[in-house]
Coordinates of C-alpha atoms in Angstrom, one line a residue:
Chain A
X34 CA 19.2 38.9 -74.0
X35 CA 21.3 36.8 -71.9
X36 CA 24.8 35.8 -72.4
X37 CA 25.8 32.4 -71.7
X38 CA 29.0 32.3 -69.8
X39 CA 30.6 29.2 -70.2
X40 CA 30.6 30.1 -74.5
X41 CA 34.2 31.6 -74.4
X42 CA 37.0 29.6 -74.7
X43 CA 36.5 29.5 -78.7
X44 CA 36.3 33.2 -80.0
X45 CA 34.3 32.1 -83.2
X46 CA 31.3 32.8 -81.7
X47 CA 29.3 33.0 -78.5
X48 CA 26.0 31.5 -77.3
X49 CA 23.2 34.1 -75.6
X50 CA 19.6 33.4 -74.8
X51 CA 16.2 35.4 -75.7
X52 CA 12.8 34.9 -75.4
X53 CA 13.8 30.8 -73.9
X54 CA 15.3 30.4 -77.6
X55 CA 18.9 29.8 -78.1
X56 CA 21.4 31.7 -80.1
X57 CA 24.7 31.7 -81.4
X58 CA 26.5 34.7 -82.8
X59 CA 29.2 34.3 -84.9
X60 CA 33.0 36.5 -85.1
X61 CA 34.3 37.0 -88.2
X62 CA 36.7 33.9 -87.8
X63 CA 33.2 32.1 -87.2
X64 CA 31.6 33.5 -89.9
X65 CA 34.6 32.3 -92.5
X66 CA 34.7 28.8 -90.7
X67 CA 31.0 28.2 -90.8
X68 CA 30.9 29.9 -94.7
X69 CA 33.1 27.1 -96.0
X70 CA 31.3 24.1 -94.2
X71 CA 28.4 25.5 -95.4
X72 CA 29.6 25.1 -99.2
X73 CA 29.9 21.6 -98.8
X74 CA 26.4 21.3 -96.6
X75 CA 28.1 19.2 -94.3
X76 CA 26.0 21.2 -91.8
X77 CA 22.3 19.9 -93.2
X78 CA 24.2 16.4 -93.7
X79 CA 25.4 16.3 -90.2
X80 CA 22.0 17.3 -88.7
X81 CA 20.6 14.6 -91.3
X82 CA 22.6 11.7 -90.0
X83 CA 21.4 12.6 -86.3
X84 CA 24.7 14.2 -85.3
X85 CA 23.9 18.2 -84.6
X86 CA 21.7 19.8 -83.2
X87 CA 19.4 21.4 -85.4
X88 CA 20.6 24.6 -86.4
X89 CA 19.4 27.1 -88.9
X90 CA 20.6 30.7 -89.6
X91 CA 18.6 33.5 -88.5
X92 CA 18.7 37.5 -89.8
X93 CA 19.0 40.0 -87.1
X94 CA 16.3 41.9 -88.8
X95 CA 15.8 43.8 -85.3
X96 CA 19.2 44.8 -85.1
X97 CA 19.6 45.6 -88.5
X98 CA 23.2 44.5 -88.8
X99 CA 24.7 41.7 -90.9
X100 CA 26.1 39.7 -88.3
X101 CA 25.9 36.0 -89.2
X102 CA 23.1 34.8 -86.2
X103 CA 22.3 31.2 -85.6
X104 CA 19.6 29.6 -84.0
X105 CA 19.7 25.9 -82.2
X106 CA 17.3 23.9 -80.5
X107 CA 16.8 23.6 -77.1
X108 CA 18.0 20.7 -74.9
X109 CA 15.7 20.0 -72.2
X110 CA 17.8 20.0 -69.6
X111 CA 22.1 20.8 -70.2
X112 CA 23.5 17.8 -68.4
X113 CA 27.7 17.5 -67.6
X114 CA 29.8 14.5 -68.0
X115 CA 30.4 14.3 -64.3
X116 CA 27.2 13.3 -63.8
X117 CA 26.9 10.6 -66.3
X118 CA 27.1 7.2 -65.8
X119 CA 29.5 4.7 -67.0
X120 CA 27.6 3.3 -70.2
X121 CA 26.6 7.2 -71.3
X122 CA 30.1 8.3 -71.4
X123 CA 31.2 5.3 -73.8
X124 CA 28.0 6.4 -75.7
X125 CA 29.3 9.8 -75.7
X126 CA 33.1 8.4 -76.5
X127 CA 31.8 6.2 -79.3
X128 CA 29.3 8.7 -80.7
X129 CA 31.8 11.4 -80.8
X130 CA 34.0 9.0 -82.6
X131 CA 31.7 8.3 -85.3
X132 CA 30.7 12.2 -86.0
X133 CA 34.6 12.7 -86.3
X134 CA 34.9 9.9 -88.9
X135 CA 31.8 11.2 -90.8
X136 CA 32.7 14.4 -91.1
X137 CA 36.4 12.9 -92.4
X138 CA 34.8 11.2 -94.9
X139 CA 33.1 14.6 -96.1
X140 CA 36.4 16.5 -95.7
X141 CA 35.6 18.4 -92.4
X142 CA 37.2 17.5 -88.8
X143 CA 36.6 18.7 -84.9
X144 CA 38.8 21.2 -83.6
X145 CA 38.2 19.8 -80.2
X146 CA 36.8 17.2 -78.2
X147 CA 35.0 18.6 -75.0
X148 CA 33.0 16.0 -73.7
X149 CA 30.4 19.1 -72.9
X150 CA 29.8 19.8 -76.5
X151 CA 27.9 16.4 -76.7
X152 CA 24.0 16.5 -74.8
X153 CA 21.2 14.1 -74.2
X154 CA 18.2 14.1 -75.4
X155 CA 16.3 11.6 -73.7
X156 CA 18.3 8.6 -74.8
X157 CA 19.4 9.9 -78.1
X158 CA 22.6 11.5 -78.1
X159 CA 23.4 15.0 -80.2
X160 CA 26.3 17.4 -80.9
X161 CA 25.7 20.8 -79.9
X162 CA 28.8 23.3 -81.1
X163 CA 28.5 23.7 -84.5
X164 CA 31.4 25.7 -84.9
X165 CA 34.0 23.0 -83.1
X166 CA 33.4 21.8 -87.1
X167 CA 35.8 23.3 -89.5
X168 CA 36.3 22.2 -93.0
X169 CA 39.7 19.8 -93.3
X170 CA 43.1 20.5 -94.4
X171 CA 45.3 17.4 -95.6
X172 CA 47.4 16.7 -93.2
X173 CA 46.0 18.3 -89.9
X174 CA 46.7 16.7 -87.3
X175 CA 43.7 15.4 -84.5
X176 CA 44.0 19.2 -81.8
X177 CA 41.1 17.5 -80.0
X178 CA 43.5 14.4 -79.1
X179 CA 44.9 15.3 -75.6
X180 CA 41.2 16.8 -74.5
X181 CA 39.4 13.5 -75.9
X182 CA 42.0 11.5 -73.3
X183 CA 41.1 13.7 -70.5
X184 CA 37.8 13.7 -71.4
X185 CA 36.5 10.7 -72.0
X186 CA 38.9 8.0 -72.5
X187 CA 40.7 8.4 -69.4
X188 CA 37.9 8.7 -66.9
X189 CA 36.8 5.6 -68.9
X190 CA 39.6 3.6 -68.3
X191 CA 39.8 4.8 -64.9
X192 CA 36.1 3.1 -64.0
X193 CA 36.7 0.1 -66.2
X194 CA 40.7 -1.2 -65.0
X195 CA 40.4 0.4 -61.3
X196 CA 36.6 0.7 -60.5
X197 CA 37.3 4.4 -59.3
X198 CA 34.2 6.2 -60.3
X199 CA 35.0 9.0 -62.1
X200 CA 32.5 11.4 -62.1
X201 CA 33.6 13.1 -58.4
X202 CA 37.0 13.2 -59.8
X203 CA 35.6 15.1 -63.2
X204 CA 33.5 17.6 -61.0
X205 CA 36.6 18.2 -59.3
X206 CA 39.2 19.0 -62.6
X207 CA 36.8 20.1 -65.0
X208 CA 38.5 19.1 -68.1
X209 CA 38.7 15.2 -67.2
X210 CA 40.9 13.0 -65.2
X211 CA 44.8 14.2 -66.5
X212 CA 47.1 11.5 -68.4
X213 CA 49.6 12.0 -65.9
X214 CA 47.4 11.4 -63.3
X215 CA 45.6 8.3 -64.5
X216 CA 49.1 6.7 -65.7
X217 CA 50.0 6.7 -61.6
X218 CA 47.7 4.6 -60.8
X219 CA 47.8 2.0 -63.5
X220 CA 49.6 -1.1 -63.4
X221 CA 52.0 -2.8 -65.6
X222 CA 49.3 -5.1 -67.0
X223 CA 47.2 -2.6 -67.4
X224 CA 49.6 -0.8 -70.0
X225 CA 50.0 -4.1 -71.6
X226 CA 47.1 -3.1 -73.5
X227 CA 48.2 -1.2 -76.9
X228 CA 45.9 1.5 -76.8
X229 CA 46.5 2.2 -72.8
X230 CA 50.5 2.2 -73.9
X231 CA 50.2 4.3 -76.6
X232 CA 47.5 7.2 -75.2
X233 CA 48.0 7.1 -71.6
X234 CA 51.8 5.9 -70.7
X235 CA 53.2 7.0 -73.7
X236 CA 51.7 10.3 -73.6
X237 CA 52.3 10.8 -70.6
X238 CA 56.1 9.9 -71.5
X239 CA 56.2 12.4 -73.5
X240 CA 54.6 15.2 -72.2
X241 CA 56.9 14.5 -69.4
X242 CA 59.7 15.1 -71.7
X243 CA 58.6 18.3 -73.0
X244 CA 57.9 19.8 -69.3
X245 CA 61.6 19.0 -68.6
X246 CA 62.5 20.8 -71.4
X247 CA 64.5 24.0 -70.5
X248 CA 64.7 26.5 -74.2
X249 CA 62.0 28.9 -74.4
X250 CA 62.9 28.1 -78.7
X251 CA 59.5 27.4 -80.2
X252 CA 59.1 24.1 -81.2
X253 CA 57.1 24.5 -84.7
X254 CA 59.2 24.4 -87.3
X255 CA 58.7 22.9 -90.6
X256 CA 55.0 20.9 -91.8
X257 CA 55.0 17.7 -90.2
X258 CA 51.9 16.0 -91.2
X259 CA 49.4 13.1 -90.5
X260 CA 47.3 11.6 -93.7
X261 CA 43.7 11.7 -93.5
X262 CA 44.2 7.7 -93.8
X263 CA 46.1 7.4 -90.8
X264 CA 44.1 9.8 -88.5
X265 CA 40.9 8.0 -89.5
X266 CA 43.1 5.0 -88.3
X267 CA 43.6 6.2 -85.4
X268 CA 40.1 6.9 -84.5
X269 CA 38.9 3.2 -85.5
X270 CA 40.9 2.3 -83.1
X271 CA 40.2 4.0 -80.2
X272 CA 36.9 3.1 -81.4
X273 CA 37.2 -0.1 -81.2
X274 CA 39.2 -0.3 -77.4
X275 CA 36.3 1.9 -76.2
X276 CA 33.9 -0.6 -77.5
X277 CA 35.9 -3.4 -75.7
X278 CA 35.7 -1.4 -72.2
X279 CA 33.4 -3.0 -69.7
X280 CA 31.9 -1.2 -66.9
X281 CA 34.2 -2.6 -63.5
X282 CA 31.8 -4.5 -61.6
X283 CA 30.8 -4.0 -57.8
X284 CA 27.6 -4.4 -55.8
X285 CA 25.7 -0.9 -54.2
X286 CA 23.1 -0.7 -52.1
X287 CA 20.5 -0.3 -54.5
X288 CA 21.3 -2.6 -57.5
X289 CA 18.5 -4.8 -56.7
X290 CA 16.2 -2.1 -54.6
X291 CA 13.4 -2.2 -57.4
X292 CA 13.2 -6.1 -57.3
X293 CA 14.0 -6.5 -53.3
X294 CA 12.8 -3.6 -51.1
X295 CA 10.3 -3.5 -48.3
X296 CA 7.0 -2.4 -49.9
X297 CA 4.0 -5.2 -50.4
X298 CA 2.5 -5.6 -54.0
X299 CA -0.8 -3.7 -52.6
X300 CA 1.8 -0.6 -51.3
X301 CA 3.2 -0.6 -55.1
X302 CA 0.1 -0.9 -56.7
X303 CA -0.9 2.6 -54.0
X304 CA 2.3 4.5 -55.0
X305 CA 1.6 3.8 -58.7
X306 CA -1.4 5.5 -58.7
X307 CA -1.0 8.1 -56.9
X308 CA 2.0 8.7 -59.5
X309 CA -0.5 7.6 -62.2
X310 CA -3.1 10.3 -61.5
X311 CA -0.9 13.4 -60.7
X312 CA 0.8 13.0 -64.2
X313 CA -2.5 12.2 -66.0
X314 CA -4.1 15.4 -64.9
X315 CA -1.4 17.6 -65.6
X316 CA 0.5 16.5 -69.0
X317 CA 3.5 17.9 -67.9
X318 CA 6.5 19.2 -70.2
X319 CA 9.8 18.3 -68.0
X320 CA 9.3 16.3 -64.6
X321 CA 12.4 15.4 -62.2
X322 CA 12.5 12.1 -60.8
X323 CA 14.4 12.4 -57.3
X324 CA 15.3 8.7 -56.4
X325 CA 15.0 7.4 -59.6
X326 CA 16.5 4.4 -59.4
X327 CA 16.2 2.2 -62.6
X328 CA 13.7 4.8 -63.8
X329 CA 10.4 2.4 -62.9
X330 CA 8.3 5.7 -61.8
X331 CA 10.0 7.7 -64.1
X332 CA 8.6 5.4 -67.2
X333 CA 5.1 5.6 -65.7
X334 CA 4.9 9.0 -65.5
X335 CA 6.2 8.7 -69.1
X336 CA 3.2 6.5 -69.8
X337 CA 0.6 8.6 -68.5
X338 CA 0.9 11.9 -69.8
X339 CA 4.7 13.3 -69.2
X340 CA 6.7 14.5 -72.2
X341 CA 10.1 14.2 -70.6
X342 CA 11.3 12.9 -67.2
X343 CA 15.4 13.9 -66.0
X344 CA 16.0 10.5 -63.2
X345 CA 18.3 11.5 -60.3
X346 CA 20.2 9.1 -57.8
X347 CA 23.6 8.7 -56.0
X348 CA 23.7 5.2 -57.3
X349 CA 26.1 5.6 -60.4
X350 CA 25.0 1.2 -60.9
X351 CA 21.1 1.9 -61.0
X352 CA 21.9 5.1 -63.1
X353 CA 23.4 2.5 -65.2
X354 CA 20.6 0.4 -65.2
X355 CA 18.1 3.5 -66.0
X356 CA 20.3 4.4 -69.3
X357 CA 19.9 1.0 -70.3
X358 CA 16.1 1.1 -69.9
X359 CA 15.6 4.3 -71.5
X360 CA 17.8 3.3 -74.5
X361 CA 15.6 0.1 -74.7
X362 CA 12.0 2.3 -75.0
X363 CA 13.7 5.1 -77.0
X364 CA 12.3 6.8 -74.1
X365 CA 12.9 10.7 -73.2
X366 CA 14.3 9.6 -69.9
X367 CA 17.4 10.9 -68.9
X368 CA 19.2 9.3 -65.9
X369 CA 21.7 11.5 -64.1
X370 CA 24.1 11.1 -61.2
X371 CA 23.2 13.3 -58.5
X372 CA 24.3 13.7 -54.5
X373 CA 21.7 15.7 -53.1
X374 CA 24.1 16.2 -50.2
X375 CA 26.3 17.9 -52.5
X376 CA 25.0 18.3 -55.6
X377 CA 26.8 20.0 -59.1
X378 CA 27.6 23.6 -58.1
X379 CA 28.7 26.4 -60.3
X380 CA 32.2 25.6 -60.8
X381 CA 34.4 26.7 -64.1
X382 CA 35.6 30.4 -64.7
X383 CA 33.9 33.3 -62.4
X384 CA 32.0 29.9 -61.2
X385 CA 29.7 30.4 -64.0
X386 CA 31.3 28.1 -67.3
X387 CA 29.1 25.0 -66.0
X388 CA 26.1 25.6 -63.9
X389 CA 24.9 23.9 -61.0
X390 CA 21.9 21.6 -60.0
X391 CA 19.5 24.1 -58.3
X392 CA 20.3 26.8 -61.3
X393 CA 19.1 24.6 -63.9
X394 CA 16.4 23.5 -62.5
X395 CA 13.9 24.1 -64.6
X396 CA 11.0 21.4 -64.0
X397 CA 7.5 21.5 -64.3
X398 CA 7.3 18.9 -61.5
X399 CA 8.8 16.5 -59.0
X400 CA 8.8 12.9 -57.9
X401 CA 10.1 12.4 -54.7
X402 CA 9.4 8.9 -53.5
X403 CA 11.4 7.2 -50.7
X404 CA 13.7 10.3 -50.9
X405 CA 13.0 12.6 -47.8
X406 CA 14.5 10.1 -45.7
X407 CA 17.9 9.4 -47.1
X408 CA 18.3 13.2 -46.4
X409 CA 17.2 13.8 -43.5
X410 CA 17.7 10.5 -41.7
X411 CA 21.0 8.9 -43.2
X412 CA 22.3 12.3 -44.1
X413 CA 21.4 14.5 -40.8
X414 CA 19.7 17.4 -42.8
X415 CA 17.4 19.2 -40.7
X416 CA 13.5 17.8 -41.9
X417 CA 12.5 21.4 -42.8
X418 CA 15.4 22.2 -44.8
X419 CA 14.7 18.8 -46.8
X420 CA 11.0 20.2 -47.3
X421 CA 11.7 23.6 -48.3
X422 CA 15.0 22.3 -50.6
X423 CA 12.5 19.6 -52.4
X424 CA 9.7 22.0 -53.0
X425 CA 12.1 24.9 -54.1
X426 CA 13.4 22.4 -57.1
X427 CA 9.3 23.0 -58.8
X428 CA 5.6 24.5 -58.5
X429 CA 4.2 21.2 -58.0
X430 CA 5.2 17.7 -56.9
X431 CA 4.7 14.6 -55.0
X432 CA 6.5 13.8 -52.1
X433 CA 6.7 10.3 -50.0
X434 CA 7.5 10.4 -46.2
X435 CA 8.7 7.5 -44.4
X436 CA 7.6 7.0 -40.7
X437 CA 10.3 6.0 -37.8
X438 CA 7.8 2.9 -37.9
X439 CA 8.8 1.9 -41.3
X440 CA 11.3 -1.0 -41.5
X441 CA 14.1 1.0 -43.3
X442 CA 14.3 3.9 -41.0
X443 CA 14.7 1.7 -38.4
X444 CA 17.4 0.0 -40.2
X445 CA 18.7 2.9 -40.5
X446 CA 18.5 3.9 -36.8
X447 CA 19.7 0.4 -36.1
X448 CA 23.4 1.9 -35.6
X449 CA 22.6 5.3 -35.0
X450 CA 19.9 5.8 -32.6
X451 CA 16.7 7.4 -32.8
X452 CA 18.7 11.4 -32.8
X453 CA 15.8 12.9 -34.6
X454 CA 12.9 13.8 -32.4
X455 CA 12.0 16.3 -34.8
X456 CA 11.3 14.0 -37.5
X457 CA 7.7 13.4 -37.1
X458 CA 5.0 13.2 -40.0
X459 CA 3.2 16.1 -38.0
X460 CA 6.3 18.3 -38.5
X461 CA 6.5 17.1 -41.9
X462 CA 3.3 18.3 -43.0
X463 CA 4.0 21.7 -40.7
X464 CA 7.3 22.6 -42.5
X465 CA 5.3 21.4 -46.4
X466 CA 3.0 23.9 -45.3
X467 CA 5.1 26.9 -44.4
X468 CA 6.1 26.5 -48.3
X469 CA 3.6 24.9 -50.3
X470 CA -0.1 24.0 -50.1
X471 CA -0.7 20.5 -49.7
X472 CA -3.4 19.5 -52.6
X473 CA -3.7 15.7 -51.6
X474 CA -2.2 13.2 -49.5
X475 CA -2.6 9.1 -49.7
X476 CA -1.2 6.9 -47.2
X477 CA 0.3 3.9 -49.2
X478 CA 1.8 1.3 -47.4
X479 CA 0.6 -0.4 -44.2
X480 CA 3.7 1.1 -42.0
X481 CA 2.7 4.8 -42.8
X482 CA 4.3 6.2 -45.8
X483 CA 2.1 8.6 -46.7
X484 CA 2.5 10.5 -50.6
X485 CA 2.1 14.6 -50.7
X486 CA 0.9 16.7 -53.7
X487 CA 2.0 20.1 -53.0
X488 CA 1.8 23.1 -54.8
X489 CA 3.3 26.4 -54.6
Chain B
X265 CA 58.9 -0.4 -70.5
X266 CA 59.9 1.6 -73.5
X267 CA 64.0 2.2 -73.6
X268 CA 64.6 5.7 -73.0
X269 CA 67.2 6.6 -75.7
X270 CA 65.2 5.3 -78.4
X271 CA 62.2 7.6 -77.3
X272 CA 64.6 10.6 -76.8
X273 CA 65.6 9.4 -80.1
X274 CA 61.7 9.8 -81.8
X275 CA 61.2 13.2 -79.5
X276 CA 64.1 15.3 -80.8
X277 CA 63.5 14.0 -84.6
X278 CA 60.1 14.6 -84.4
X279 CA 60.3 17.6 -82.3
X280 CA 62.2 19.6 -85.2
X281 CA 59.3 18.6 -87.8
X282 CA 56.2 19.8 -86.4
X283 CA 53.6 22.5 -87.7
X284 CA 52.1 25.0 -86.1
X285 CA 48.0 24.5 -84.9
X286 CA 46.1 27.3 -86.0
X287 CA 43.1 26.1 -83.2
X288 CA 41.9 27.8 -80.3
X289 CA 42.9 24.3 -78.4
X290 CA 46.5 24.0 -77.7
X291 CA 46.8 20.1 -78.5
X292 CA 49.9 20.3 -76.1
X293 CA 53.4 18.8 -77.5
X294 CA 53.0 15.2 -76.1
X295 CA 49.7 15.0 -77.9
X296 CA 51.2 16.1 -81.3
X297 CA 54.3 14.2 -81.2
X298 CA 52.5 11.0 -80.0
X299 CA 50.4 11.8 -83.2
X300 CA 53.4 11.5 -85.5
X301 CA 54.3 8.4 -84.2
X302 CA 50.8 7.0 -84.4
X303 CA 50.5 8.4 -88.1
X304 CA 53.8 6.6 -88.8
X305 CA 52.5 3.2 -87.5
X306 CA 49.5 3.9 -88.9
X307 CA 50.7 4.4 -92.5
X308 CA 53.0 1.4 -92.1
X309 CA 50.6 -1.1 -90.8
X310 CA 48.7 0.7 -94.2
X311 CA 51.2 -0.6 -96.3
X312 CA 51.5 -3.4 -95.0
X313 CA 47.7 -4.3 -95.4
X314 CA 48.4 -3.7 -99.0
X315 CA 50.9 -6.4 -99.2
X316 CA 49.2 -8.0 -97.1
X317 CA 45.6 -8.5 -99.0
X318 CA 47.7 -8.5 -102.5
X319 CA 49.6 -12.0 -100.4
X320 CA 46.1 -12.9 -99.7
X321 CA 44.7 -12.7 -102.9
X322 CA 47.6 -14.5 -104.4
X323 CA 46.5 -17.7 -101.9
X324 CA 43.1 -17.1 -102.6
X325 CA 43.8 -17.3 -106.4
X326 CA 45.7 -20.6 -105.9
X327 CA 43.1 -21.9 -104.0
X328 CA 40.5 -21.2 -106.0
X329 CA 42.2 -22.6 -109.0
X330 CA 42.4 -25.7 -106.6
X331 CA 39.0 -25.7 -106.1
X332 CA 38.2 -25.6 -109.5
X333 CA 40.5 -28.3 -110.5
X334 CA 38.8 -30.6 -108.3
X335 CA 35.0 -29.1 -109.5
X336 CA 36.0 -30.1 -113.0
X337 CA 37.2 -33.4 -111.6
X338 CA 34.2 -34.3 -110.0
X339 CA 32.0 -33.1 -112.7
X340 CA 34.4 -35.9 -115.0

């Protein structure tokens, strides 16, 4: 049994791990929450509707007790807003939204509004703490308002009025980009915008107000309440501004790299195969797609035999582009934001609430293609640190390497110089060989690159 | 933007007529206070939706009388 330590902050329950299935333990505060929701099966009708996570109760036969057990399905991989792109954190927004206004409607609300509560599952979008549903009171008020800001709507508003990419920010402060923080750097115009006024400068207005306060006194006092009608309101709204939010437009590097990029229509045909066959003869369960751009490799491997594929690249536009084409297939694709040279770490309390990317990488497989070389060319990183690093991420995998002769690296040496006499195919295949066997290896464009199948 | 006294004003009022959250979130003050104000706007734009349709309806039932007047005419 394994305890999951990021399931604190709500003592209703916590989440451990046996046998690779997931549970949930309930308190007694989570067993009386969860009891009444469960009255009004606004659990079966949320998982219906597509919202939760499938969830069913379990008895702890082994442990002969009558604690109150549940058991949820398993995400493929646990994925954090900070490494989500634009377009999946207004899904998110949006799709947290409407689970709040359903459960309204049944006479249940959120008690929060973590951003990390919601997962993907391929494209498709689900709700994973079941006990951050309580049933409703008349005239509670929305507690998950000030973490929904932080959480989503501000980082939001941060990418669409300022084109500041949020995610770095988000790794940084992991509860979102603060109201104060985001009210700084927007202008007058900006807050001309009712919904900016009222949840980030006002807010903030007040908030400021209360921090200058001086008494100790506390502030509760009588039942000041907010109808059901009027919170529903306000959630429409915000709705509806989130909906309006357009991703702030600017040109990478690599917006049009799968349409304009250096290989011949004979080298693409090569590299498709090669990605073709390794997937077709081994069915995997979970592949990682290093590189992914707008997910073109990672859809093959989806078409020949792979039952999931996670996409990774630095370029938060192509990861952009990849949600939108795994949305469009209802494929099991999930693009995410990822810096190799400094990827997610373990970050939250004792470095253990949210994990990082090498402890949760759990893939049957990797696609490396055109990747080696943005490490250890652009980036400096020693070629046998790139090779051991790749091959540590899964048992099997294809990797690409790019020769000095190829037209990018000497772009890329255009500038720099040629400082890396190490990085020669020969030492390449060395250093793959000090941690893997090499199974295969197809040379796939007329400059050189050559494609590796290793396995450990 | 927003003149200070008036929002001084709003915080004391509604800083002596606010519950207590049993949640394991602390909503923090600005959040709940902002709430009040929303869930008065809110309610009042409510009511005035109501007047606002039963106006509308009033229009739309002169109108339509209009438009029947002018059916009948037509079918003469």
């Amino acid at each position: 049994m394994i305890d999951e330590k990021g399931s604190f902050r709500d003592p209703a329950g916590k989440i451990y791990y046996e046998n690779n299935r997931i549970f949930r333990k309930l308190t007694t505060l989570g067993v009386e929450r969860f009891s009444k929701l469960k009255e009004s099966n606004i659990i079966s009708k949320s998982i219906q509707k597509g919202f939760l996570i499938e969830t069913k109760e379990i008895e702890d036969n082994e442990k002969n007790n009558k604690d109150l057990i549940l058991e949820h399905e398993k995400i493929p991989y646990i994925s954090y807003p900070y490494e989500w792109s634009f377009s999946q954190l207004k899904d998110a927004a949006i799709f947290h939204l409407d689970f709040h206004l359903f459960l309204l409607e049944n006479d249940a609300t959120l008690i929060d509004a973590s951003a990390y509560n919601i997962q993907f599952i391929g494209s498709k979008l689900k709700f994973i703490d079941v006990l951050s549903i309580q049933k409703y009171t008349e005239g509670e008020l929305w507690a998950g308002h000030k973490q929904f800001c932080e959480n989503f709507l501000n980082p939001l508003i941060l990418k669409s009025k300022k084109g500041v990419k949020f995610n770095n920010w988000f790794k940084g402060n992991l509860e979102g980009i603060e109201t104060n923080e985001l009210n700084n750097l927007l202008n007058i115009f900006d807050k001309l915008s009712y919904n900016i006024f009222v949840h980030v400068y006002l807010l903030n207005k007040l908030e400021e107000k209360y921090r200058s306060r001086k008494s100790l006194k506390p502030i509760a006092k009588n039942n000041k309440k907010i109808s059901k009608k009027s919170l529903m309101a306000i959630l429409s709204q915000l709705r509806k501004f989130i909906i309006g939010l357009h991703d702030y437009k600017s040109i990478s590097t690599w917006d049009d790299y799968s349409t304009n990029n250096s290989y011949s229509s004979e080298d693409k045909n090569n590299k498709k195969d090669c990605v073709t066959q390794f997937c077709k003869k081994n069915n995997f369960e979970l592949i990682a797609d290093l590189g992914c751009n707008d997910g073109e490799y990672s859809i093959l491997s989806l078409e020949n035999g792979c039952k999931k594929v996670i996409g990774f690249d630095f370029d938060i536009n192509v990861i952009n582009k990849a949600y939108k084409n795994s949305n469009i297939g209802n494929l099991h694709f999930l693009p995410l934001y990822l810096d190799a040279t400094n990827p997610s770490a373990n970050i939250g309390w004792y470095q253990k609430e949210r994990k990082g990317f090498l402890e949760r990488a759990n893939f049957n497989a990797i696609i490396a293609l055109a990747f080696e070389h943005h490490l250890a060319i652009a980036k400096n990183i020693p070629l046998n640190d790139v090779v051991s690093w790749l091959v540590s991420l899964a048992p099997t995998g294809l990797i690409e390497f790019v020769p000095k002769e190829d037209e990018t690296i000497k772009k890329m040496l255009e500038f720099k110089g040629d400082i890396f006499p190490e990085y020669t195919e020969e030492n390449f295949e060395k250093y793959l060989l000090r941690n893997s066997k090499i199974i295969s290896k197809s040379k796939v464009s007329s400059s050189g690159r050559t494609i590796y199948e290793y396995k450990r | 933007m927003i003149n200070n006294k008036f929002l001084t004003i709003i915080f004391i009022y509604l800083l002596c007529s606010i519950s207590k959250a049993h949640a394991y979130l602390d909503p923090g003050t600005g959040s709940i206070i902002l709430q009040a104000i929303l869930g008065f706007i809110a309610a009042a734009a409510a009511t005035v939706s109501i007047y606002w349709e039963k106006f509308k309806s009033i229009i739309n039932k002169v109108l339509k009388r209009d438009t029947k007047d002018n059916k009948d005419i037509t079918k003469d």
